[in-house]
Coordinates of C-alpha atoms in Angstrom, one line a residue:
Chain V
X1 CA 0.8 -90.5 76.4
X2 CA 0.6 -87.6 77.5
X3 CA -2.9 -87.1 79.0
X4 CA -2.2 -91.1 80.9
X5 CA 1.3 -89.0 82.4
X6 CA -0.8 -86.3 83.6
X7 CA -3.6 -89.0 84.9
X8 CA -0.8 -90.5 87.2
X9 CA -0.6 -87.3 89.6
X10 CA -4.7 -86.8 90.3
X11 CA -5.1 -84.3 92.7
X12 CA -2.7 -82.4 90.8
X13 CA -5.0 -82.8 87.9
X14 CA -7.8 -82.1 89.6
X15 CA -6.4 -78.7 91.0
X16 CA -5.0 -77.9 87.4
X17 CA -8.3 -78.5 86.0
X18 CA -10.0 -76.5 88.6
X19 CA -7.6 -73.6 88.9
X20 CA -7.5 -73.5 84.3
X21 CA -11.6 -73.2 84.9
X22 CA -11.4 -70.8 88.0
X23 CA -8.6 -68.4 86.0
X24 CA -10.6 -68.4 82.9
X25 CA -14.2 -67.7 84.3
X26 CA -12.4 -64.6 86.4
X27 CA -12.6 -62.5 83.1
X28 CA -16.5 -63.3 83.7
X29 CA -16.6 -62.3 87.2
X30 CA -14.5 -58.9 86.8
X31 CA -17.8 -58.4 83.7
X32 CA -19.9 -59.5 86.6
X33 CA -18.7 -57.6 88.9
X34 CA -19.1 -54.3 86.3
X35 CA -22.8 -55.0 85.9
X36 CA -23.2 -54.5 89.6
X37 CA -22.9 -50.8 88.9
X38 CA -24.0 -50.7 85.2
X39 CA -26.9 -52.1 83.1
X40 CA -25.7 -51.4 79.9
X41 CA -22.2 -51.9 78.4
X42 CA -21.5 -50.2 75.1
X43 CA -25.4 -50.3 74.6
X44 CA -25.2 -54.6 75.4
X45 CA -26.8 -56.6 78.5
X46 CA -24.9 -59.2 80.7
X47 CA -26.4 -61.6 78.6
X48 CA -25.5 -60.3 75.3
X49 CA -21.8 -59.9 76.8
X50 CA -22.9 -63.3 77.8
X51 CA -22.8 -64.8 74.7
X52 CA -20.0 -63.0 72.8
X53 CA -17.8 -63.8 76.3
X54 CA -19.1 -67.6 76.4
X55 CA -18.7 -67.5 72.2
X56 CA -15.3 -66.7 72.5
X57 CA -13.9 -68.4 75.2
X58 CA -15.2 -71.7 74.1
X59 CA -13.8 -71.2 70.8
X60 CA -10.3 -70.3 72.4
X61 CA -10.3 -72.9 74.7
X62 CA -10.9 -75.9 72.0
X63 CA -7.8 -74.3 70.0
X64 CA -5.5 -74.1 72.9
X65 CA -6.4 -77.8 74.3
X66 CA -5.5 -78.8 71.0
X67 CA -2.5 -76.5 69.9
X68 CA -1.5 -74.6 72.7
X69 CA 1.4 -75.8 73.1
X70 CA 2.6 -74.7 69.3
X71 CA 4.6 -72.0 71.4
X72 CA 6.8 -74.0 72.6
X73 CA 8.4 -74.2 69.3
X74 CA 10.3 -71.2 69.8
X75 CA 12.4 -72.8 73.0
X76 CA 12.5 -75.9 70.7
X77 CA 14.4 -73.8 68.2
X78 CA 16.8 -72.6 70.9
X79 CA 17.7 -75.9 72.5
X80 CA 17.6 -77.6 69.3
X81 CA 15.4 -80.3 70.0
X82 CA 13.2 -79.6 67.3
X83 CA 15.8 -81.9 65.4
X84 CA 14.5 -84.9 66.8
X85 CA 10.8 -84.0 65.6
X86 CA 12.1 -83.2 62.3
X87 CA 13.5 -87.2 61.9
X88 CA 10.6 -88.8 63.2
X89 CA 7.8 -90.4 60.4
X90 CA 5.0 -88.3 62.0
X91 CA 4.4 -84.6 60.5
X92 CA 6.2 -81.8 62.4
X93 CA 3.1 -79.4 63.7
X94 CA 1.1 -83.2 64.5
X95 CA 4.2 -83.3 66.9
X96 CA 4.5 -80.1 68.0
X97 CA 0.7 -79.9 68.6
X98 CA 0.6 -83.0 71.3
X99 CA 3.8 -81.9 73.0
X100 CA 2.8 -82.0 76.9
X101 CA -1.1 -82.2 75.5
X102 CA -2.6 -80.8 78.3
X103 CA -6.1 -81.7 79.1
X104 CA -6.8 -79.7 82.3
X105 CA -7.4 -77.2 79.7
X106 CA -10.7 -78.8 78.6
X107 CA -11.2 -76.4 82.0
X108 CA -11.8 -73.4 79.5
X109 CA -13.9 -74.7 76.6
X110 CA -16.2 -75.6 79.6
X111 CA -16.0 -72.8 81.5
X112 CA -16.8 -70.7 77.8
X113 CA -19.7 -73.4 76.9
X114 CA -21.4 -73.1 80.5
X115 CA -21.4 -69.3 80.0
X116 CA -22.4 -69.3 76.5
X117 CA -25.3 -71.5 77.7
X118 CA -26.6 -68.6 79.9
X119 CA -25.9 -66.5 77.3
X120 CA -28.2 -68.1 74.9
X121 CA -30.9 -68.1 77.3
X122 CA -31.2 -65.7 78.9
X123 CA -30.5 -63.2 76.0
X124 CA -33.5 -61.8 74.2
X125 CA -33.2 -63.4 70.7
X126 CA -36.0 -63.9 68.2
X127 CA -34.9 -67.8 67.8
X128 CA -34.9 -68.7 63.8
X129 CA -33.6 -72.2 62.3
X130 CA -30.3 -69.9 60.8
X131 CA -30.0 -68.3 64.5
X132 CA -29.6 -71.8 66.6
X133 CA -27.1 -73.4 63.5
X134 CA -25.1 -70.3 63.6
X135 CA -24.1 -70.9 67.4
X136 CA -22.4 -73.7 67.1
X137 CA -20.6 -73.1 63.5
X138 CA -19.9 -69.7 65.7
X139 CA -17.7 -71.9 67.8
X140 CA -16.2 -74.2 65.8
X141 CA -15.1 -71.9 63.1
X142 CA -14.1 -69.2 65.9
X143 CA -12.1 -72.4 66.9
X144 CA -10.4 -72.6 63.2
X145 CA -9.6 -68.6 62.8
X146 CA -7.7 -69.0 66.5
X147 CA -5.7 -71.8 65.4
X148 CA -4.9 -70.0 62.1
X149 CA -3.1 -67.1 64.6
X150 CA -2.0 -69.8 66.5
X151 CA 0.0 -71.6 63.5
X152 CA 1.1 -68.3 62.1
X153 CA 2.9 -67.5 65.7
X154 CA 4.5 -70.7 65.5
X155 CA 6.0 -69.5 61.7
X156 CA 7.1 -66.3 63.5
X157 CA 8.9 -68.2 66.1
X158 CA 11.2 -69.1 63.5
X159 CA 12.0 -65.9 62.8
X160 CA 11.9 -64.4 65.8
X161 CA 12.9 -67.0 68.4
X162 CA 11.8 -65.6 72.0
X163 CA 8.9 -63.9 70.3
X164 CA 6.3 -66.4 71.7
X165 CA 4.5 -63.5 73.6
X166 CA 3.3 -61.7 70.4
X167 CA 0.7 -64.4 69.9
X168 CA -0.5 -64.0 73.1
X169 CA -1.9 -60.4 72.2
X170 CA -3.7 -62.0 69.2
X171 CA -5.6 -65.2 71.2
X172 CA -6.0 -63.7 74.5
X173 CA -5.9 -60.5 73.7
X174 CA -8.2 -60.8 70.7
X175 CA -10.2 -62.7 73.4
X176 CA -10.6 -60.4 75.7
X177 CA -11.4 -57.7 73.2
X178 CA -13.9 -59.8 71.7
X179 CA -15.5 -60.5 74.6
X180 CA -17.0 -56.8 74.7
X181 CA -19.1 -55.5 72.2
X182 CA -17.6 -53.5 69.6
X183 CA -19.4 -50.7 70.0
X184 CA -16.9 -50.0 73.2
X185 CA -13.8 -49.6 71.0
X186 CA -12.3 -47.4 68.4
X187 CA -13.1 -47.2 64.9
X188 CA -9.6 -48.3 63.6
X189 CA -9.2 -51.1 66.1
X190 CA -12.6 -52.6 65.0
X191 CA -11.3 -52.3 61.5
X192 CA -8.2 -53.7 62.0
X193 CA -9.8 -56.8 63.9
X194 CA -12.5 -57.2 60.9
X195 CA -10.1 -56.4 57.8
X196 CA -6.8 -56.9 58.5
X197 CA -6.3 -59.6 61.7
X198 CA -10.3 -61.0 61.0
X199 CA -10.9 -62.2 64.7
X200 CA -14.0 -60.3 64.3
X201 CA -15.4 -63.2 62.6
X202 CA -14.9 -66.0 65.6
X203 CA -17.9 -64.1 67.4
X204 CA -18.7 -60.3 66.7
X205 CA -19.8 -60.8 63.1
X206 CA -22.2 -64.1 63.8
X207 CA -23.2 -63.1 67.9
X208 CA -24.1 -59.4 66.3
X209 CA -26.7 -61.2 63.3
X210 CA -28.1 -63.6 66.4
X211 CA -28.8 -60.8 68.8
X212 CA -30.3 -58.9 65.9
X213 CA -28.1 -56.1 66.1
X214 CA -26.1 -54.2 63.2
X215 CA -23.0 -55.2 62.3
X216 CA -20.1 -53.0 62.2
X217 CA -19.2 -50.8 59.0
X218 CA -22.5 -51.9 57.5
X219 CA -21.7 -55.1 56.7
X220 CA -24.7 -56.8 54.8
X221 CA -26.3 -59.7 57.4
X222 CA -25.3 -63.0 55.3
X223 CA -21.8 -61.8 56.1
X224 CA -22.5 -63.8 59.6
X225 CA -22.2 -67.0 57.9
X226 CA -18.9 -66.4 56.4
X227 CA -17.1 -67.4 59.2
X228 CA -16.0 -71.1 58.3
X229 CA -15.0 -69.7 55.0
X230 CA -12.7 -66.7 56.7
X231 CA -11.2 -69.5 58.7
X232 CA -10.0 -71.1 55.7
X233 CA -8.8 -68.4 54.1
X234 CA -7.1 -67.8 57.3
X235 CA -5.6 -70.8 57.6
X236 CA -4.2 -71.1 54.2
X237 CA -1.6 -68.5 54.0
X238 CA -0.6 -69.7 58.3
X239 CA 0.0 -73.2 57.0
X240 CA 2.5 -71.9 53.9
X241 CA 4.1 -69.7 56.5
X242 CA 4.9 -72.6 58.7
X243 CA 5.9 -74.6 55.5
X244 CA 7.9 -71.6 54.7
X245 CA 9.1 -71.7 58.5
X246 CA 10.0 -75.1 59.1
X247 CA 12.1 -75.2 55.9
X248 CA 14.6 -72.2 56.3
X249 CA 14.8 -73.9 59.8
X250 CA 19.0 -74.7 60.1
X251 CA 19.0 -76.3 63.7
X252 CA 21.2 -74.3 66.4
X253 CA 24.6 -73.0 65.7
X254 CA 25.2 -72.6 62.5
Chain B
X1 CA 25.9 -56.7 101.4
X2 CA 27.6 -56.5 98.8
X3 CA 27.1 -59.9 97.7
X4 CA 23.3 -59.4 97.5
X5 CA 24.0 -56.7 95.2
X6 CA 25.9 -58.5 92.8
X7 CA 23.3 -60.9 93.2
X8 CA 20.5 -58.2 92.0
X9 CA 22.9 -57.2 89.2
X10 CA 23.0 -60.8 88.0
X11 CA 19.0 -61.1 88.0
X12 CA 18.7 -57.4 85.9
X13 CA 21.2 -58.9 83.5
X14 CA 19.6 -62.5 83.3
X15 CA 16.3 -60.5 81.8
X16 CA 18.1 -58.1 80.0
X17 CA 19.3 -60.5 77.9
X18 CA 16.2 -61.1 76.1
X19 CA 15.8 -58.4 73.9
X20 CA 12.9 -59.6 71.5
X21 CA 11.2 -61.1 74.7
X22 CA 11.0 -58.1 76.0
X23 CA 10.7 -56.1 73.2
X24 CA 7.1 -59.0 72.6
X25 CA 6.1 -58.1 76.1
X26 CA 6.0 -54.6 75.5
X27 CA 3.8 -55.3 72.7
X28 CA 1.4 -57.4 74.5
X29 CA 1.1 -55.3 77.9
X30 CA 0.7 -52.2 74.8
X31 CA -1.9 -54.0 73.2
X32 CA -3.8 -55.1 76.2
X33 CA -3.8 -51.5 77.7
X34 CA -5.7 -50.1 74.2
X35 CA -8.0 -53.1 75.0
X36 CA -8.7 -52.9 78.6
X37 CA -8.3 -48.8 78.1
X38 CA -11.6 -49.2 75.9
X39 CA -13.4 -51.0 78.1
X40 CA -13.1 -48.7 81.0
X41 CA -13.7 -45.8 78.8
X42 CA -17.2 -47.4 78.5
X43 CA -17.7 -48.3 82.0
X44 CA -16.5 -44.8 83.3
X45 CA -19.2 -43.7 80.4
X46 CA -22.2 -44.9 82.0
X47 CA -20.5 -44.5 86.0
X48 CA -18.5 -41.9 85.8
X49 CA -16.1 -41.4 89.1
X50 CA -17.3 -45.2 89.7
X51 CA -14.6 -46.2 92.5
X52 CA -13.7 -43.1 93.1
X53 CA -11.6 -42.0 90.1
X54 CA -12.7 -40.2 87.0
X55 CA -11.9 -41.5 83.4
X56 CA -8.3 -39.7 83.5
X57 CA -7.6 -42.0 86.2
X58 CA -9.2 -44.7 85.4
X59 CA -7.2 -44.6 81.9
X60 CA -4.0 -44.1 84.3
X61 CA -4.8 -47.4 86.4
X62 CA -5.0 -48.9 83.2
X63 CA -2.1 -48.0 81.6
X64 CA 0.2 -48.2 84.8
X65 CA -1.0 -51.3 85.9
X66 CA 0.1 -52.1 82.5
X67 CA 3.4 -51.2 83.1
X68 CA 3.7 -52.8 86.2
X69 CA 2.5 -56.6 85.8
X70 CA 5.7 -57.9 84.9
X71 CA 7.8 -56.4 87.5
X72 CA 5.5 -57.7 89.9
X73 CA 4.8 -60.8 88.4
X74 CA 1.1 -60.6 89.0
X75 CA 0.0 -63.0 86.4
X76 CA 2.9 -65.4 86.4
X77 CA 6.4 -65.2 86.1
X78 CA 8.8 -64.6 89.2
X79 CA 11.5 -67.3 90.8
X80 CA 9.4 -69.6 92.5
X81 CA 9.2 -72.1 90.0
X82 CA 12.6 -72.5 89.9
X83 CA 12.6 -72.6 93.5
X84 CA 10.6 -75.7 93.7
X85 CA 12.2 -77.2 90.8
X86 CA 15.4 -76.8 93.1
X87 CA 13.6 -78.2 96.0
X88 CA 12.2 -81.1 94.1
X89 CA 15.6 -82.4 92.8
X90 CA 17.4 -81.3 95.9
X91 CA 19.8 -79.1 94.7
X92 CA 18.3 -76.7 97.5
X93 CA 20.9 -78.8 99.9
X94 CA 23.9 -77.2 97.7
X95 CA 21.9 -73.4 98.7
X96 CA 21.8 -74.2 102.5
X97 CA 25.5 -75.1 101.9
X98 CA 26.2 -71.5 100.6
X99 CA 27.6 -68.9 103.1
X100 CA 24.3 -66.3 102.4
X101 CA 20.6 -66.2 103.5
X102 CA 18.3 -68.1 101.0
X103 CA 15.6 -66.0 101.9
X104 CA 17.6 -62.8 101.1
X105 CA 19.4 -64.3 98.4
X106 CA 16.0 -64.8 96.4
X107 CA 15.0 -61.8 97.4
X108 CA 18.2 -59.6 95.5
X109 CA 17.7 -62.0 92.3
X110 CA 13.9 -61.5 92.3
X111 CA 14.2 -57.2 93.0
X112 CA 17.2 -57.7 90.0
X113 CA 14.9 -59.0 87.7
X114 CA 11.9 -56.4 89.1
X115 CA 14.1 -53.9 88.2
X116 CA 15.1 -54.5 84.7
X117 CA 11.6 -55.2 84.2
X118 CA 10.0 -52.0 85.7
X119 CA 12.5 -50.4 83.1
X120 CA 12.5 -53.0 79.9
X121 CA 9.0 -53.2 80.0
X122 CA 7.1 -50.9 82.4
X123 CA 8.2 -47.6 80.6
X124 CA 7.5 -48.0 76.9
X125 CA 3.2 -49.0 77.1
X126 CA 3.1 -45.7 79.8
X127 CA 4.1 -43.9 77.3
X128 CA 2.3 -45.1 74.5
X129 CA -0.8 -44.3 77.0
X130 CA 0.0 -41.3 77.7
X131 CA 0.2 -40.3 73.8
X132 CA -3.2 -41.8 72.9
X133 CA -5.0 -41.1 75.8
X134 CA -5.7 -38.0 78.5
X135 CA -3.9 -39.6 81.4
X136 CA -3.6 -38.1 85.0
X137 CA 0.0 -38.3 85.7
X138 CA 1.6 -36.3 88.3
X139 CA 3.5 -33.1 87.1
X140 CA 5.8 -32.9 90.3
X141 CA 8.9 -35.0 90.7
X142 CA 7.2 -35.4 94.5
X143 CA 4.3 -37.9 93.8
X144 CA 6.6 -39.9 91.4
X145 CA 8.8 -40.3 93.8
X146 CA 6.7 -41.8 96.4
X147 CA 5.2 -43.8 93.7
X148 CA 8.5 -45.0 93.0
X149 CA 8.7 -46.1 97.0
X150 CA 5.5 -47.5 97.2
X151 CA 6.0 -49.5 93.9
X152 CA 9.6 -51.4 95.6
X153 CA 7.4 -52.1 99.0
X154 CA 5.0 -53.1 96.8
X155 CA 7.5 -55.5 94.8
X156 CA 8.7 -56.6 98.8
X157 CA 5.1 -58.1 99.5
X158 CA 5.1 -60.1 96.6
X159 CA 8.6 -61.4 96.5
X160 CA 7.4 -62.5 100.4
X161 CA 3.8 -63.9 99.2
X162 CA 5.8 -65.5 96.3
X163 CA 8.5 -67.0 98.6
X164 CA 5.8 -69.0 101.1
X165 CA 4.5 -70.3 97.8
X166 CA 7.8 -71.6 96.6
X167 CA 9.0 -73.2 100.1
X168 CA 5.4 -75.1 99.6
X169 CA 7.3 -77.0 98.0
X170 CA 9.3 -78.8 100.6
X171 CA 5.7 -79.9 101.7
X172 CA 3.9 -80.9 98.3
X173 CA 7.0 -81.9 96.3
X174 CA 4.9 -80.8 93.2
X175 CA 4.0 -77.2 93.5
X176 CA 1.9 -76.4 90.1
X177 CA -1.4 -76.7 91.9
X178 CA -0.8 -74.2 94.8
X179 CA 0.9 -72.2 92.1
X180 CA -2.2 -71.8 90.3
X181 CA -4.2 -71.2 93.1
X182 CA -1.4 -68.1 94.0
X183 CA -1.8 -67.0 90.8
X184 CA -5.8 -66.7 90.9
X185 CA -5.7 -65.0 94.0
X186 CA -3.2 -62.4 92.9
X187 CA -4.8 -61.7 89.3
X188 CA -8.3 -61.2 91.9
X189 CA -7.3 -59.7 94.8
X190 CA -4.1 -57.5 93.6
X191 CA -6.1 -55.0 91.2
X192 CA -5.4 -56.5 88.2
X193 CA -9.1 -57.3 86.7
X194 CA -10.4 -54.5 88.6
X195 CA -9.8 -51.2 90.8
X196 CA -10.3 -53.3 94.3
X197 CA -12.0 -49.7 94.8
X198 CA -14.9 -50.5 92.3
X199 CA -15.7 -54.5 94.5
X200 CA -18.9 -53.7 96.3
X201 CA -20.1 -54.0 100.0
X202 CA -18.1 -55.9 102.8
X203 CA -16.0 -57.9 100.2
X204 CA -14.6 -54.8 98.8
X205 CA -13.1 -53.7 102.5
X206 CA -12.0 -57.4 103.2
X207 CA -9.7 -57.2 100.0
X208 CA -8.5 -54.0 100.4
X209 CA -6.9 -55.0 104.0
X210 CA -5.3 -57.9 102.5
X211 CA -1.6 -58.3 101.4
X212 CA -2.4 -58.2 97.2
X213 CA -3.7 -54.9 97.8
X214 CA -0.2 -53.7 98.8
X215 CA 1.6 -55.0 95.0
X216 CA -0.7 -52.7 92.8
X217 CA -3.7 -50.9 93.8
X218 CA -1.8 -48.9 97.1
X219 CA 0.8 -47.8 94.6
X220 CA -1.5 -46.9 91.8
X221 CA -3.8 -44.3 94.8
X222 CA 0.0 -43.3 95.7
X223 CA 0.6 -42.2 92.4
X224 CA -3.1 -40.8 91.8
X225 CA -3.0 -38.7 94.4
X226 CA -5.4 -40.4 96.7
X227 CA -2.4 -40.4 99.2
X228 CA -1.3 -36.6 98.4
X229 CA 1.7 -35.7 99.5
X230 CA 4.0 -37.2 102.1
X231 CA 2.0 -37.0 104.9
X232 CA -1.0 -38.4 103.9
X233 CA 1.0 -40.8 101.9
X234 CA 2.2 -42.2 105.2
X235 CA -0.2 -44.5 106.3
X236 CA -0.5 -46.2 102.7
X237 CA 3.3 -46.2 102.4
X238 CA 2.6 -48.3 106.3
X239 CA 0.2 -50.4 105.4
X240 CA 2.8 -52.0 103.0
X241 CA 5.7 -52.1 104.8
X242 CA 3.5 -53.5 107.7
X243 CA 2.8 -56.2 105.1
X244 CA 6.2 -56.5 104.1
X245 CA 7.5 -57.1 107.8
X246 CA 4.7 -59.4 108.5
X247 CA 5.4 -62.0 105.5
X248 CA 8.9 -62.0 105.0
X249 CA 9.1 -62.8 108.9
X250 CA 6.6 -65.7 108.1
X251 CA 8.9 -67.1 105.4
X252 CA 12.1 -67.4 107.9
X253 CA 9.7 -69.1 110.1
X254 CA 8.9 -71.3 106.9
X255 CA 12.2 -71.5 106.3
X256 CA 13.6 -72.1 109.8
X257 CA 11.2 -75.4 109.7
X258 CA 11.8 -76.5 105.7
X259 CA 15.3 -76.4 107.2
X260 CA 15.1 -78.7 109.9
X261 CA 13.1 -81.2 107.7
X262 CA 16.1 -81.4 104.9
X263 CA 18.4 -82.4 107.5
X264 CA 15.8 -85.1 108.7
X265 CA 15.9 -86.4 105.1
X266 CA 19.6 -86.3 105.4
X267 CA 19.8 -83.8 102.3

């Protein structure tokens, strides 16, 4: 319904479309831009950024154009029209999910798959049969660890109403950390991205085994493959949250 | 007069009314300024004075910028939404009615809201910047205090940018597309990705000319000294209030002509 509502205005679309790609390739241009003065960026090439950036972005972009709209729950709360979700036959977060489904922001997962593309190429990587399957498992299961963040803000929201900025520093910002190498930050944030928050996993951990590089705090190599697995651990505690969430929910004013 | 400043008051007290949206906005801008802090640490590593600054500086733009992208709404927020969605239903006939300005009107709601957010949220990731990080902030109430004039010109050019944008609306009806393409151009062109010092060659002098350059980059080389003291503050402090004049005389003209087309309409 909601991608044939958005159809009936098309040069709207069009520019939405346009302008979702153009925003989310300027993060690419301002690393572009960087490398005109620079060869090397924490010891990585473009390319290598390349990939982590394209990694990343693609992996954010599939989660937002199919949850990103999970934060509207919190103005949902407030105006209480998450009441009329909660008596329809259809599964509350299903609901909440396709609210206003947006699909210029199939903008992004392009924009991160074009660059990823380059990436890939132009990067200098000994191909091997585990190398090419961990690229797109990187993705999808980057994909899965995002929405885990995603669905955990969304539990928040209950708590917290207005808060629906917090998850903002956890998906974009975790994207735009990400999308450097993590030899450019501090020890503790690295950790706290790997151990505690495990965004490391959506690209770090698998881009670092493809490029051929160590990974960070010595983590033996199979740990690259781990990543569908930390996206369901992920996602099991997020979904019992929003369980948790959705039933202390007590509509407005009482 | 003194209706525009009960009208500023009412925008500072619209925003302050979040508190845990602002208190989450403090975290994120926080968060992104370790992030983006990191980043330029690395860059200033392998170029150091790259754009003219060294790493103290750099760190500063960082953090400072930081501080300021809410006031100034560089990557979204502001009125003019909610000007179009006005325009679009036509309650911007009741507005005309009213015995004030539209343009000014805006403007005192917009600076209201600036305000609250230059305090709310621009104070508290400064200062968590400053404690993590070697930052080069001005001792001397002196620099602060033309950083504190350049920053409310700045906030000036894009209310005016913002308020061409908005009245786009009497033309398009639906504004989200030019919206977007306002946005883009700010987060590019303003100083937000990148010091519009570090953009190479000829492209690098057009966008420091243009009016984005006014909303954060002029106030950050205030405040860093590269306008010291008053004097040679001048001609920065000019260059946006040149900017100022220039577009908030464009949007009466805007105005003026929206106007006339309402009345065709007959409301």
């Amino acid at each position: 319904m909601w991608i044939r509502s958005t159809m009936t205005y098309r040069a709207s679309f069009a520019l939405a479309f346009f302008g979702n790609l153009a925003t989310s390739g300027l993060d690419f241009i301002g690393i572009y831009v960087m490398f005109r003065h620079i060869d090397v960026l924490g010891g990585f090439s473009l390319p290598e950024i390349a990939l982590l950036y394209g990694a990343c972005a693609a992996s954010l972009g599939l989660t937002d154009l199919l949850l990103g709209n999970t934060d509207r729950v919190g103005a949902r709360i407030r105006d209480g029209s998450l009441d009329t979700m909660l008596v329809r036959p259809v599964p509350v977060f299903a609901q909440v999910a396709a609210d206003r489904f947006a699909l210029r922001r199939l903008g992004r997962v392009m924009q991160g798959l074009v660059v990823l593309g380059w990436g890939v190429a132009a990067a200098d990587v000994s191909w091997t049969a585990g190398r090419v399957l961990l690229v797109p498992v990187m993705v999808v299961a980057g994909a899965a660890i995002f929405a885990a963040v995603l669905l955990a803000g969304a539990a928040f929201q209950f708590v917290a109403g207005d808060a629906a900025e917090v998850q903002n520093s956890f998906t974009y910002g975790g994207c735009t950390m990400l999308q450097y190498p993590p030899t450019v930050f501090g020890r503790e944030m690295v950790r706290g991205v790997t151990f505690v928050v495990p965004l490391a996993f959506v690209n770090w951990v698998p881009a670092l085994y493809v490029l051929g590089r160590p990974q960070p705090f010595g983590l033996p190599w199979w740990t690259a493959f781990l990543s569908p697995l930390v996206a369901l651990a992920a996602l099991a505690p997020a979904s019992l949250a929003w369980r948790a969430g959705l039933r202390s929910y007590r509509s407005t004013g009482s | 007069m003194r209706l525009y400043v009960a009208v500023a008051a009412g925008g500072f007290r619209r925003y302050a009314t979040y508190g845990t949206a602002t208190a989450a906005g403090v975290f994120t801008n926080t968060v992104f300024g370790f992030i983006v802090a990191y980043t330029y640490l690395a860059l200033w590593d392998e170029r150091p004075q790259l754009g003219g600054y060294d790493q103290a500086q750099a760190l500063t733009f960082v953090w400072i910028s930081q501080s300021l992208l809410a006031a100034g709404a560089l990557i979204g927020g502001g009125f003019q939404e909610e000007l179009q969605e006005r325009i679009r239903t036509g309650d911007i006939a009741v507005d005309l009615y009213r015995p004030a300005d539209l343009q000014m009107w805006w403007l005192a709601a917009d600076l209201g809201r600036a305000a609250f957010q230059l305090l709310g949220r621009g104070v508290p990731p400064t200062i968590v910047g400053a404690l993590f990080f070697d930052l080069a902030l001005p001792t001397g109430p002196g620099r602060w205090l033309l950083f504190l004039v350049s920053v409310w010109l700045g906030l000036v050019v894009g209310f005016a940018l913002r308020y061409l944008v908005g009245l786009a609306a009497f033309w398009l009806l639906d504004g989200s597309g030019v919206n977007m393409m306002a946005l883009l151009v700010s987060m590019f062109c303003s100083g937000v990705m990148l010091p519009l010092t570090v953009f190479p060659g000829a492209f690098g002098e057009v966008v420091r000319v243009l009016p984005w350059a006014a909303m954060l980059q002029v106030p950050l080389d205030v405040l860093l000294g590269e306008h010291a003291g008053a004097g040679a503050a001048g001609p920065a402090l000019a260059f946006q209030l040149g900017w100022a004049a220039v577009l908030l005389g464009a949007g009466r003209l805007m105005q003026a002509s929206a106007t006339r087309k309402v009345v065709v309409q007959g409301g």
